[in-house]
Coordinates of C-alpha atoms and ligand atoms in Angstrom, one line a residue:
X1 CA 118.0 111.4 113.9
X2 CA 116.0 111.2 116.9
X3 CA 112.5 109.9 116.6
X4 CA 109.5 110.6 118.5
X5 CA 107.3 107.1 117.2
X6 CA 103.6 107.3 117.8
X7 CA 101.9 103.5 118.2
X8 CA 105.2 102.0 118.2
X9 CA 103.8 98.9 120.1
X10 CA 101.3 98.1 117.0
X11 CA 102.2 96.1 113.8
X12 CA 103.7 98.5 111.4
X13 CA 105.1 101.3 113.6
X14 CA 107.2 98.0 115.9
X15 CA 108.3 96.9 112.2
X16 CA 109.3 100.5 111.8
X17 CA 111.5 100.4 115.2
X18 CA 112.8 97.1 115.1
X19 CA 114.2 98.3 111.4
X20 CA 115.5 101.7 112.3
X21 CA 117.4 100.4 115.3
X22 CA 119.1 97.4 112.9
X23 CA 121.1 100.3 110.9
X24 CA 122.6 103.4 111.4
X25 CA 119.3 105.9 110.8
X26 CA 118.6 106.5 114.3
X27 CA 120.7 107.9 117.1
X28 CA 117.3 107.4 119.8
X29 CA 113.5 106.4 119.0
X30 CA 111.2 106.9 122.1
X31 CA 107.9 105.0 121.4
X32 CA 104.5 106.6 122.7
X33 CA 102.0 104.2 123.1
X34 CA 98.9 103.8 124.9
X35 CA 98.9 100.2 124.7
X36 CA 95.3 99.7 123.0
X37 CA 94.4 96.0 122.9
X38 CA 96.6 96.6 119.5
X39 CA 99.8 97.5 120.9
X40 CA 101.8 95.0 122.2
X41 CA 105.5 95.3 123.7
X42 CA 106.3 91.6 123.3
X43 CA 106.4 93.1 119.4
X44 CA 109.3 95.0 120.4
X45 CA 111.4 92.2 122.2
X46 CA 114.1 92.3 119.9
X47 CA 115.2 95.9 120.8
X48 CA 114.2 96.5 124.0
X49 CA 117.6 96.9 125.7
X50 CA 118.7 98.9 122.8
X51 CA 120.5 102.0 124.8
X52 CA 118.8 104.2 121.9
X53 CA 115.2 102.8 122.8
X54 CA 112.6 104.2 125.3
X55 CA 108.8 103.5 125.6
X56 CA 106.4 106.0 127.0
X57 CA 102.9 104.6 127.8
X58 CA 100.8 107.4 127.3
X59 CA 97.9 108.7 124.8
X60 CA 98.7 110.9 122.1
X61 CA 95.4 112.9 123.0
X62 CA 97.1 114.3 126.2
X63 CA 98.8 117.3 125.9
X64 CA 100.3 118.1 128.6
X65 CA 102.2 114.6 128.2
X66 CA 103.0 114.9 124.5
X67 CA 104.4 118.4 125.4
X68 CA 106.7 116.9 128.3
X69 CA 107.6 113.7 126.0
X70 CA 109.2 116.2 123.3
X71 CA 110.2 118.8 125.9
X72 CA 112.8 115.9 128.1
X73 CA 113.5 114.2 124.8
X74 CA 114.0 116.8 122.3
X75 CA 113.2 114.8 118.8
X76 CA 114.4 115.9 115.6
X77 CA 111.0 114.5 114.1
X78 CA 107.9 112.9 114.8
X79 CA 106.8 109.3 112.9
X80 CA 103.2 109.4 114.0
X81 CA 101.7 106.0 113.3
X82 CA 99.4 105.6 115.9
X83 CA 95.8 105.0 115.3
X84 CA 92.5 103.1 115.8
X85 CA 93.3 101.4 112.2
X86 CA 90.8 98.9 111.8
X87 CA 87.6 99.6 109.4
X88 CA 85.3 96.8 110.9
X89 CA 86.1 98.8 114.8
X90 CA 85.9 101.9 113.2
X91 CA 82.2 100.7 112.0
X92 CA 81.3 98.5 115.3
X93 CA 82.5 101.9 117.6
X94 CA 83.4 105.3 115.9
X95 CA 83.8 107.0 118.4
X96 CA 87.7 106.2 119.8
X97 CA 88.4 106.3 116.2
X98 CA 87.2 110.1 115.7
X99 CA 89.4 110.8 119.5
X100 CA 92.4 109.2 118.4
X101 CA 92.7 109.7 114.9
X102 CA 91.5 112.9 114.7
X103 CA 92.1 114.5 117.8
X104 CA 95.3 112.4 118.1
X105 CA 96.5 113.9 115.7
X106 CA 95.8 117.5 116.5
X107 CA 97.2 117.4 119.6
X108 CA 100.5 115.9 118.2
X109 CA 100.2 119.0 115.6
X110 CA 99.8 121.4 117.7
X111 CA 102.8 120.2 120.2
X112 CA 105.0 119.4 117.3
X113 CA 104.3 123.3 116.2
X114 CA 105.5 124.5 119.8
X115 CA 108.4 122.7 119.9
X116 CA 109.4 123.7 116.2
X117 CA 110.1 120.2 115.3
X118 CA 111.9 119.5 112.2
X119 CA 109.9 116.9 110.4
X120 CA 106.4 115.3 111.0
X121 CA 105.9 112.5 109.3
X122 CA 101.7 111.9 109.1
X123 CA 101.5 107.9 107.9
X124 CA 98.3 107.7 106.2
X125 CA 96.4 105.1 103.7
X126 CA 95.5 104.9 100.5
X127 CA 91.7 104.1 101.6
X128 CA 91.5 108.3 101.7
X129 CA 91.1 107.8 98.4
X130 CA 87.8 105.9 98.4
X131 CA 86.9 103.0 96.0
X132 CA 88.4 103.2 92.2
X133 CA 87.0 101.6 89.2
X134 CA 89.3 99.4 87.0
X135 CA 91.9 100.6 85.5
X136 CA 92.2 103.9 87.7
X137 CA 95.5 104.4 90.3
X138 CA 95.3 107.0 92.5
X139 CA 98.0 109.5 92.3
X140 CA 99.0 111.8 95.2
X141 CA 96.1 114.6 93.4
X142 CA 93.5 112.3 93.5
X143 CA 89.7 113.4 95.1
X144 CA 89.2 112.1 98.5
X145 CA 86.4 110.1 98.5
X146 CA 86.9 108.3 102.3
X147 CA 83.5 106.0 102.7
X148 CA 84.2 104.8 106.1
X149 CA 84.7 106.2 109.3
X150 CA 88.4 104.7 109.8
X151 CA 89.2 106.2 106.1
X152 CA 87.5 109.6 106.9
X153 CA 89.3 110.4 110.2
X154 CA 92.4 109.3 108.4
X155 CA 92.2 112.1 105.4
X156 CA 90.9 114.8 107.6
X157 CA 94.2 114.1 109.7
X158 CA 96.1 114.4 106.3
X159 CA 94.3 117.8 105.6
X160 CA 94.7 118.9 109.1
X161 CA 98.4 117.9 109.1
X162 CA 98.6 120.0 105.3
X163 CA 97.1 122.6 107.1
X164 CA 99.6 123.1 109.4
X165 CA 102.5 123.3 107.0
X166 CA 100.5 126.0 104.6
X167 CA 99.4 127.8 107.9
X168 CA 102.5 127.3 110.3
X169 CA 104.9 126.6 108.1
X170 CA 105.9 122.6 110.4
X171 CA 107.5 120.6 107.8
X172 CA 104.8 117.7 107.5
X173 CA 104.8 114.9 105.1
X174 CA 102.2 112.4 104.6
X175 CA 102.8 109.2 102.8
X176 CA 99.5 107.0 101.8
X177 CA 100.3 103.1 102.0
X178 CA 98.3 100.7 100.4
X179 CA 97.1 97.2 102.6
X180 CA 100.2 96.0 104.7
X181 CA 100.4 92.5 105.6
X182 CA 103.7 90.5 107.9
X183 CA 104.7 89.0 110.9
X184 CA 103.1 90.8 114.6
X185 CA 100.1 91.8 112.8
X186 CA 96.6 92.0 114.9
X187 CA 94.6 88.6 113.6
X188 CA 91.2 91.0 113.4
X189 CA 92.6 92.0 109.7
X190 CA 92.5 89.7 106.6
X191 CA 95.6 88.3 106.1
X192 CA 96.6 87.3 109.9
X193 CA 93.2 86.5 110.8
X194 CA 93.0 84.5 107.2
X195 CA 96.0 82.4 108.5
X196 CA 95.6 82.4 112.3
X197 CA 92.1 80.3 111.6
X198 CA 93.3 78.3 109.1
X199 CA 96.1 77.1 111.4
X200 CA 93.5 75.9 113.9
X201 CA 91.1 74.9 111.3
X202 CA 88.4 77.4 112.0
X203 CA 85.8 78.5 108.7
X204 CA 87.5 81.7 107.0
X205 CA 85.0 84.5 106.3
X206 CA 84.9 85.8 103.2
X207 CA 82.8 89.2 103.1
X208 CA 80.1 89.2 100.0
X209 CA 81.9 87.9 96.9
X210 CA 85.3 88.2 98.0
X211 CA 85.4 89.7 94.9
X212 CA 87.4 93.1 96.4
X213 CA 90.7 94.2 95.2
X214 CA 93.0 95.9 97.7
X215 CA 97.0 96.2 96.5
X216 CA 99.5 94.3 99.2
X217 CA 102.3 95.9 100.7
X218 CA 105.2 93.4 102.8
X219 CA 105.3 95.7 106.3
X220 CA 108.9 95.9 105.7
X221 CA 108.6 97.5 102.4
X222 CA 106.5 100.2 103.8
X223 CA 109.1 101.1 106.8
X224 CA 111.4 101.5 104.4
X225 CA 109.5 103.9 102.7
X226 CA 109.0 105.9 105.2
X227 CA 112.6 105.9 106.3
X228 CA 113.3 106.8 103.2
X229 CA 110.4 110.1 102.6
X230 CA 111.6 111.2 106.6
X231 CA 114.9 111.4 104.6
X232 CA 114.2 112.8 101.6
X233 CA 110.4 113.4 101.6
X234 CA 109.6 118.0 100.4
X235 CA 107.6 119.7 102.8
X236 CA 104.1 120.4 102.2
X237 CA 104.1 117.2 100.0
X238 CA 102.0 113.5 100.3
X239 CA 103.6 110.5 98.6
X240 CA 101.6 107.3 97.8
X241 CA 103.6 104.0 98.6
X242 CA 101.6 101.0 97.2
X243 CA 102.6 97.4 96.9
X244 CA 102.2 96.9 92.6
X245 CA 100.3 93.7 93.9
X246 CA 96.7 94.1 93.3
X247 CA 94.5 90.3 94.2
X248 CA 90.9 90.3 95.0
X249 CA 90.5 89.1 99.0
X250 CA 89.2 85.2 97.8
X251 CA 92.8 85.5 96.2
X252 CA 94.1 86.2 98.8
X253 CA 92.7 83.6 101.3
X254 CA 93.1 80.6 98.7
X255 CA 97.1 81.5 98.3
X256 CA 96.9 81.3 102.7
X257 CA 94.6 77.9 102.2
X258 CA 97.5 76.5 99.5
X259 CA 100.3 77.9 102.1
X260 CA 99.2 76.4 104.7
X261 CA 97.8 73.1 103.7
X262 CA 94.2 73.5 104.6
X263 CA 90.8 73.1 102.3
X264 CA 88.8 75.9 100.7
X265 CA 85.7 74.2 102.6
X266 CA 86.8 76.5 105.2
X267 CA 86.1 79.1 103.7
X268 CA 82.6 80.5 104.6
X269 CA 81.0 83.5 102.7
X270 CA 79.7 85.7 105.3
X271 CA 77.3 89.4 105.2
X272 CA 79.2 92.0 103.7
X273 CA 81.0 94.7 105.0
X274 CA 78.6 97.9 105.5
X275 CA 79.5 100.5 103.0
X276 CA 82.5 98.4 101.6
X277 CA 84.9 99.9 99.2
X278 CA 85.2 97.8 96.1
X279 CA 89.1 98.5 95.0
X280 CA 92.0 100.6 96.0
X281 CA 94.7 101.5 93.5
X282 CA 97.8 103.1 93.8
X283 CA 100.6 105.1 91.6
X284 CA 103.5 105.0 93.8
X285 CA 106.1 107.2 91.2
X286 CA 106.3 110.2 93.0
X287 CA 108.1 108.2 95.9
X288 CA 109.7 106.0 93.4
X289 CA 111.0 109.2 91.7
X290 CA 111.8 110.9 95.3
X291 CA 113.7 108.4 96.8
X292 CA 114.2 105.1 94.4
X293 CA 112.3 103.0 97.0
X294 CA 110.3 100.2 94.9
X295 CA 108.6 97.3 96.4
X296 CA 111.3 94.5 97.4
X297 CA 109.2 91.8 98.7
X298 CA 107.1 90.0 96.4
X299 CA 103.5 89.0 97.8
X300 CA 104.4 84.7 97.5
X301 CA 107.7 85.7 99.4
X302 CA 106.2 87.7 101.8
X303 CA 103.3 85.3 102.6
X304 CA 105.1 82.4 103.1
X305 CA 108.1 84.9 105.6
X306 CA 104.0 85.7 106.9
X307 CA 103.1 81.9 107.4
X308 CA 106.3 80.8 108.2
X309 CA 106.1 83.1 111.5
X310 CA 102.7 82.6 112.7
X311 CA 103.3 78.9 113.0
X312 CA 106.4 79.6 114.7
X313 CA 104.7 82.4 117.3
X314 CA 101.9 80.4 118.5
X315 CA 102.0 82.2 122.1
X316 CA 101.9 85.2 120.6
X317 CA 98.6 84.5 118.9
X318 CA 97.5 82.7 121.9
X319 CA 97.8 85.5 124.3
X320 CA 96.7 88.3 121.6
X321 CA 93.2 86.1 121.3
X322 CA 92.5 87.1 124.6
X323 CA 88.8 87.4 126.3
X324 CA 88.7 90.6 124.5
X325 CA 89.4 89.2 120.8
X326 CA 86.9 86.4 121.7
X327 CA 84.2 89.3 122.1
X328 CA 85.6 91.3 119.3
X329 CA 84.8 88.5 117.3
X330 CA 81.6 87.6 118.8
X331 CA 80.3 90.9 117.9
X332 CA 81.7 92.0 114.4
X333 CA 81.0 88.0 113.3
X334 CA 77.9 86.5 115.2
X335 CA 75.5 88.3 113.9
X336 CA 76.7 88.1 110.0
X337 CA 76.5 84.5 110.7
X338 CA 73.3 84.8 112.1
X339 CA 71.6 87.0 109.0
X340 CA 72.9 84.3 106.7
X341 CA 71.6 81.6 108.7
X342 CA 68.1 83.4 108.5
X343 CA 68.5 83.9 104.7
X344 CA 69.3 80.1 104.1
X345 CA 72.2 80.3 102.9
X346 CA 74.0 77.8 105.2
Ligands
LIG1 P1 97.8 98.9 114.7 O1 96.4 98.9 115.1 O2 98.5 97.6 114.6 O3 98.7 99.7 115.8 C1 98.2 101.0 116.3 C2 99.1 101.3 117.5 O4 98.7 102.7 117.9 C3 98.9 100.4 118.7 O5 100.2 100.1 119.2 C4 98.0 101.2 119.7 O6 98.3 100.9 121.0 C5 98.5 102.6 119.3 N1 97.5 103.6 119.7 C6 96.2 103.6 119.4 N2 95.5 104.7 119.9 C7 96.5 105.4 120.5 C8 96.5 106.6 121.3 N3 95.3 107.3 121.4 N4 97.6 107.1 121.8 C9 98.8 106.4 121.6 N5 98.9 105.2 121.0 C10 97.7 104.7 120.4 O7 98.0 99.7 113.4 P2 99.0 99.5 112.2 O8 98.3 98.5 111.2 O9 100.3 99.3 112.7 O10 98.8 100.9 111.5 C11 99.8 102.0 111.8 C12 99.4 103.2 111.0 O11 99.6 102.9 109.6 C13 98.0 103.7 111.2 O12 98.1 105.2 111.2 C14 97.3 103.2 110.0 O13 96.2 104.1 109.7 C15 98.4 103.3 108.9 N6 98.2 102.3 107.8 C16 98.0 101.0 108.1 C17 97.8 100.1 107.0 C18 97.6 98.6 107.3 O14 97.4 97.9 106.3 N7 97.6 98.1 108.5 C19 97.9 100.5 105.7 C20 98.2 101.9 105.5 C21 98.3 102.8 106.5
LIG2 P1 91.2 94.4 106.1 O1 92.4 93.5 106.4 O2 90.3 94.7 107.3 O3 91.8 95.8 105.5 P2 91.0 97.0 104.8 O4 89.6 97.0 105.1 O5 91.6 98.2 105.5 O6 91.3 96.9 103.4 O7 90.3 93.8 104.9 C1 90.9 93.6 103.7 C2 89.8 93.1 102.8 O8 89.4 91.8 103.3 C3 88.6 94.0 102.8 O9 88.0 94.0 101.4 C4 87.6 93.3 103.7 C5 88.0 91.8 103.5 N1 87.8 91.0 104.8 C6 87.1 89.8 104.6 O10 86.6 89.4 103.5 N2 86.9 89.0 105.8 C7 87.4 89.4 107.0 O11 87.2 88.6 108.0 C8 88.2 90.6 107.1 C9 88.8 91.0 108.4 C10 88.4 91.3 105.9

């Protein structure tokens, strides 16, 4: 096949090239990307003189260049990860979240409909579902119950996308992934940023109680999800693709603290999240049953292949903590420090 990637530069959709190109699956991938301070080409070293691969800097908001990227390379289907993906952002600044990730998405819809491509493949996230009590899993039937900007633009894309295959006919699928964690991922998210401090011995927030339960996916696992529902995924249909690891976050961070030698007095409880969504829980049969994909990697595997890399890419965390990170993290973590100084609490 011949891929049109969106956000191929970012963590999971370069996991998703750098895979594709190491088999057989893809005859050409050209990679649309505008190069947010998320998307990084360094993440797609390893193929870059690939004959197959091409990079496009460009925004999937502009038509007129989505049109001429699938008019000169003619894709049999579109992978469109690309997305402002980060709920703290998404809180911090809606607004390039609602442009790209809604009207992203459109305009990728819309060209995709002209062009009469053969498969669009909408990745999406389980947080659509919203927060689940203990023991629920979501299947694919579930409510939407999105409580945060990032997880509402992200199931109105999946209902737009829907849209278009009851209305037009496009052939869309949308899978719904549950947390992904690996190497090349953004330190602004738990795990990476959980690990990237630890290694330089800076205190490790911990949001509220820590007490939250998300379901951890190895990045790999997911791609191969996905290569597998482009494959063999029905029209029309959404397939869940979760991890079967569910761990509360100060799990999480003590399993990093024990992996990489450092002591849980770094670990600093900090103001909660804003409208922060308790537990996300996944049934991933459907795709289990449409493809046989399970989970390969389990979570002590994956963190220590997780570990293991960021020690061995300091540069690469080095030059991502740029200028802009340092404000980034002025912003969404000066003031929670500051509240709790106020309430006494350190
Ligand atoms: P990421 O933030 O690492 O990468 C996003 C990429 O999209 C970047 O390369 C960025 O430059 C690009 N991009 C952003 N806006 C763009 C625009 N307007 N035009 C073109 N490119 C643009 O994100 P990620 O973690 O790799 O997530 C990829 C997808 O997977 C997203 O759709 C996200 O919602 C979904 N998802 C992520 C997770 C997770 O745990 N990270 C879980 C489930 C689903
Ligand atoms: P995150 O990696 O941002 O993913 P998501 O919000 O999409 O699930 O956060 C994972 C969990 O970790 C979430 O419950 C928020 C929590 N968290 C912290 O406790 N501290 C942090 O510094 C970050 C980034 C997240």
């Amino acid at each position: 096949m011949r891929l049109l990637v969106t956000g191929g530069a970012g963590f999971i959709g370069s996991a998703f090239i750098r895979l594709a190109l190491a088999g057989e699956g893809a005859s050409g991938i050209l990679n649309l990307d505008k190069l947010t301070y998320a998307g990084n080409l360094e993440n797609l070293e390893a193929v870059a003189g690939d004959p197959r691969y091409r990079f496009v800097r460009g925004d999937i908001c502009d038509a007129a260049l989505v049109g001429r990227a699938l008019d000169e390379f003619r894709p049999d289907a579109i992978v469109h990860f690309a997305a402002e993906s980060h709920v703290d952002r998404a809180i911090l600044s809606p607004e390039p979240v609602i442009e790209t990730n809604l009207r992203g998405t459109f305009t990728l819809l819309e060209a995709a409909r002209e062009h009469g491509i053969g498969r669009f493949l909408q990745v999406s996230t389980d947080e659509v579902y919203g927060s689940l009590a203990a023991p629920l899993e979501a299947g694919e039937e579930f409510p939407l119950r999105p409580s945060s900007p990032y997880s509402a633009t992200k199931a109105g894309a999946d209902l737009l996308a829907l849209s278009y295959f009851a209305t037009y006919k496009l052939p869309v699928v949308v899978t719904r992934a549950s947390n992904n964690y690996g190497p090349y991922q953004f330190p602004e998210k738990l795990v990476p940023l959980t690990i990237s401090n630890a290694l330089e011995g800076r205190p490790l927030p911990v949001y509220g109680d820590g007490l939250q339960v998300r379901d951890w996916l190895y990045v790999d696992d997911h791609c191969r999800a996905v290569a597998a529902l482009l494959e063999s995924g029905r029209d029309g249909e959404i397939y869940n693709i979760g991890g079967n690891r569910s761990l509360a976050n100060l799990d999480v961070v003590r399993q990093i603290l024990s992996a990489t030698g450092v002591s849980e007095e770094l670990i600093e409880y900090v103001t909660d999240r804003p409208g922060h969504d308790r537990r996300y829980a996944l049934s991933s049969q459907k795709t289990l049953a449409a493809t046989g994909w399970r989970p390969e990697v389990g979570f002590e595997e994956g963190l220590s292949r997780t570990v293991a890399w960021y020690r061995a890419n300091a540069g690469w965390i080095e030059r991502v903590k740029s200028g802009a990170y340092q404000s980034y993290y002025e912003r969404n973590y000066g003031d929670r420090d500051l509240e709790l100084k106020r309430l006494g609490r350190r």
